[in-house]
CSV table of C-alpha atoms in Angstrom, one decimal:
chain,number,residue,atom,x,y,z
Q,5,MET,CA,90.5,91.5,67.6
Q,6,LEU,CA,86.9,92.5,68.1
Q,7,ALA,CA,86.7,95.9,66.4
Q,8,VAL,CA,88.4,98.8,64.7
Q,9,LEU,CA,87.4,101.7,67.0
Q,10,GLU,CA,88.9,104.5,65.0
Q,11,ARG,CA,91.3,105.2,62.1
Q,12,TRP,CA,93.2,108.1,60.9
Q,13,ALA,CA,96.1,108.9,58.6
Q,14,ASP,CA,99.1,111.4,58.4
Q,15,SER,CA,101.3,111.9,55.3
Q,16,THR,CA,103.2,108.8,55.8
Q,17,HIS,CA,101.3,106.4,58.1
Q,18,GLY,CA,97.8,105.0,58.7
Q,19,TYR,CA,96.7,104.5,62.2
Q,20,PHE,CA,94.2,102.0,63.5
Q,21,GLU,CA,92.8,101.9,67.1
Q,22,VAL,CA,91.5,98.4,67.8
Q,23,MET,CA,90.0,96.5,70.7
Q,24,VAL,CA,90.6,92.8,71.6
Q,25,ASP,CA,88.2,90.6,73.5
Q,26,ASP,CA,89.6,91.3,77.0
Q,27,GLY,CA,88.9,95.0,76.6
Q,28,ARG,CA,92.6,96.2,75.9
Q,29,ARG,CA,93.1,98.7,73.1
Q,30,PHE,CA,96.0,99.0,70.9
Q,31,VAL,CA,97.0,101.6,68.2
Q,32,LEU,CA,98.6,100.0,65.1
Q,33,ARG,CA,100.6,102.1,62.7
Q,34,TYR,CA,100.9,101.0,59.1
Q,35,GLN,CA,103.5,102.4,56.7
Q,36,PRO,CA,102.4,101.5,53.1
Q,37,THR,CA,105.7,102.3,51.3
Q,38,LEU,CA,107.3,99.5,53.3
Q,39,ARG,CA,104.3,97.4,54.0
Q,40,CYS,CA,105.2,97.5,57.7
Q,41,TRP,CA,103.0,97.3,60.7
Q,42,GLU,CA,104.1,98.6,64.2
Q,43,LEU,CA,102.5,98.7,67.5
Q,44,ALA,CA,102.2,102.3,68.5
Q,45,ALA,CA,100.4,102.2,71.7
Q,46,VAL,CA,98.7,99.9,74.3
Q,47,PHE,CA,95.9,100.8,76.6
Q,48,ALA,CA,94.7,98.5,79.5
Q,49,ALA,CA,90.8,98.0,80.0
Q,50,LYS,CA,91.2,99.3,83.4
Q,51,PRO,CA,94.2,100.6,85.3
Q,52,ARG,CA,95.7,97.8,87.4
Q,53,LYS,CA,96.9,98.4,90.9
Q,54,PRO,CA,100.2,96.6,91.8
Q,55,ALA,CA,99.7,93.6,94.1
Q,56,ALA,CA,100.2,94.4,97.7
Q,57,LYS,CA,103.3,92.8,99.1
Q,58,PRO,CA,103.0,91.1,102.5
Q,59,VAL,CA,104.7,92.9,105.3
Q,60,THR,CA,107.3,90.7,107.1
Q,61,THR,CA,109.6,91.5,109.9
Q,62,ALA,CA,113.3,91.3,109.2
Q,63,ALA,CA,115.1,88.4,110.7
Q,64,PRO,CA,118.7,88.7,111.6
Q,65,ARG,CA,120.9,87.1,109.1
Q,66,LYS,CA,122.5,83.8,110.3
Q,67,PHE,CA,126.2,85.1,109.8
Q,68,PHE,CA,125.8,88.1,111.8
Q,69,PHE,CA,123.5,86.5,114.4
Q,70,SER,CA,126.2,83.9,115.1
Q,71,LEU,CA,128.7,86.6,115.8
Q,72,LEU,CA,126.4,88.3,118.3
Q,73,GLN,CA,125.9,85.1,120.1
Q,74,LYS,CA,129.5,84.6,121.1
């Protein structure tokens, strides 16, 4: 963890927005009565685009292809 960016509280929890070394940010929620930490949110440094899938032509399946050859 590099830094606590922000913190706030409501009646039952404390919230901490933190940043880690790769730029991701997390919101941690602490419930003092139970001494319990929870991960409340995750934010990526930059939106990630899904990797492009290569386009391939569909080849006939061997079973059906053998039926067509007869």
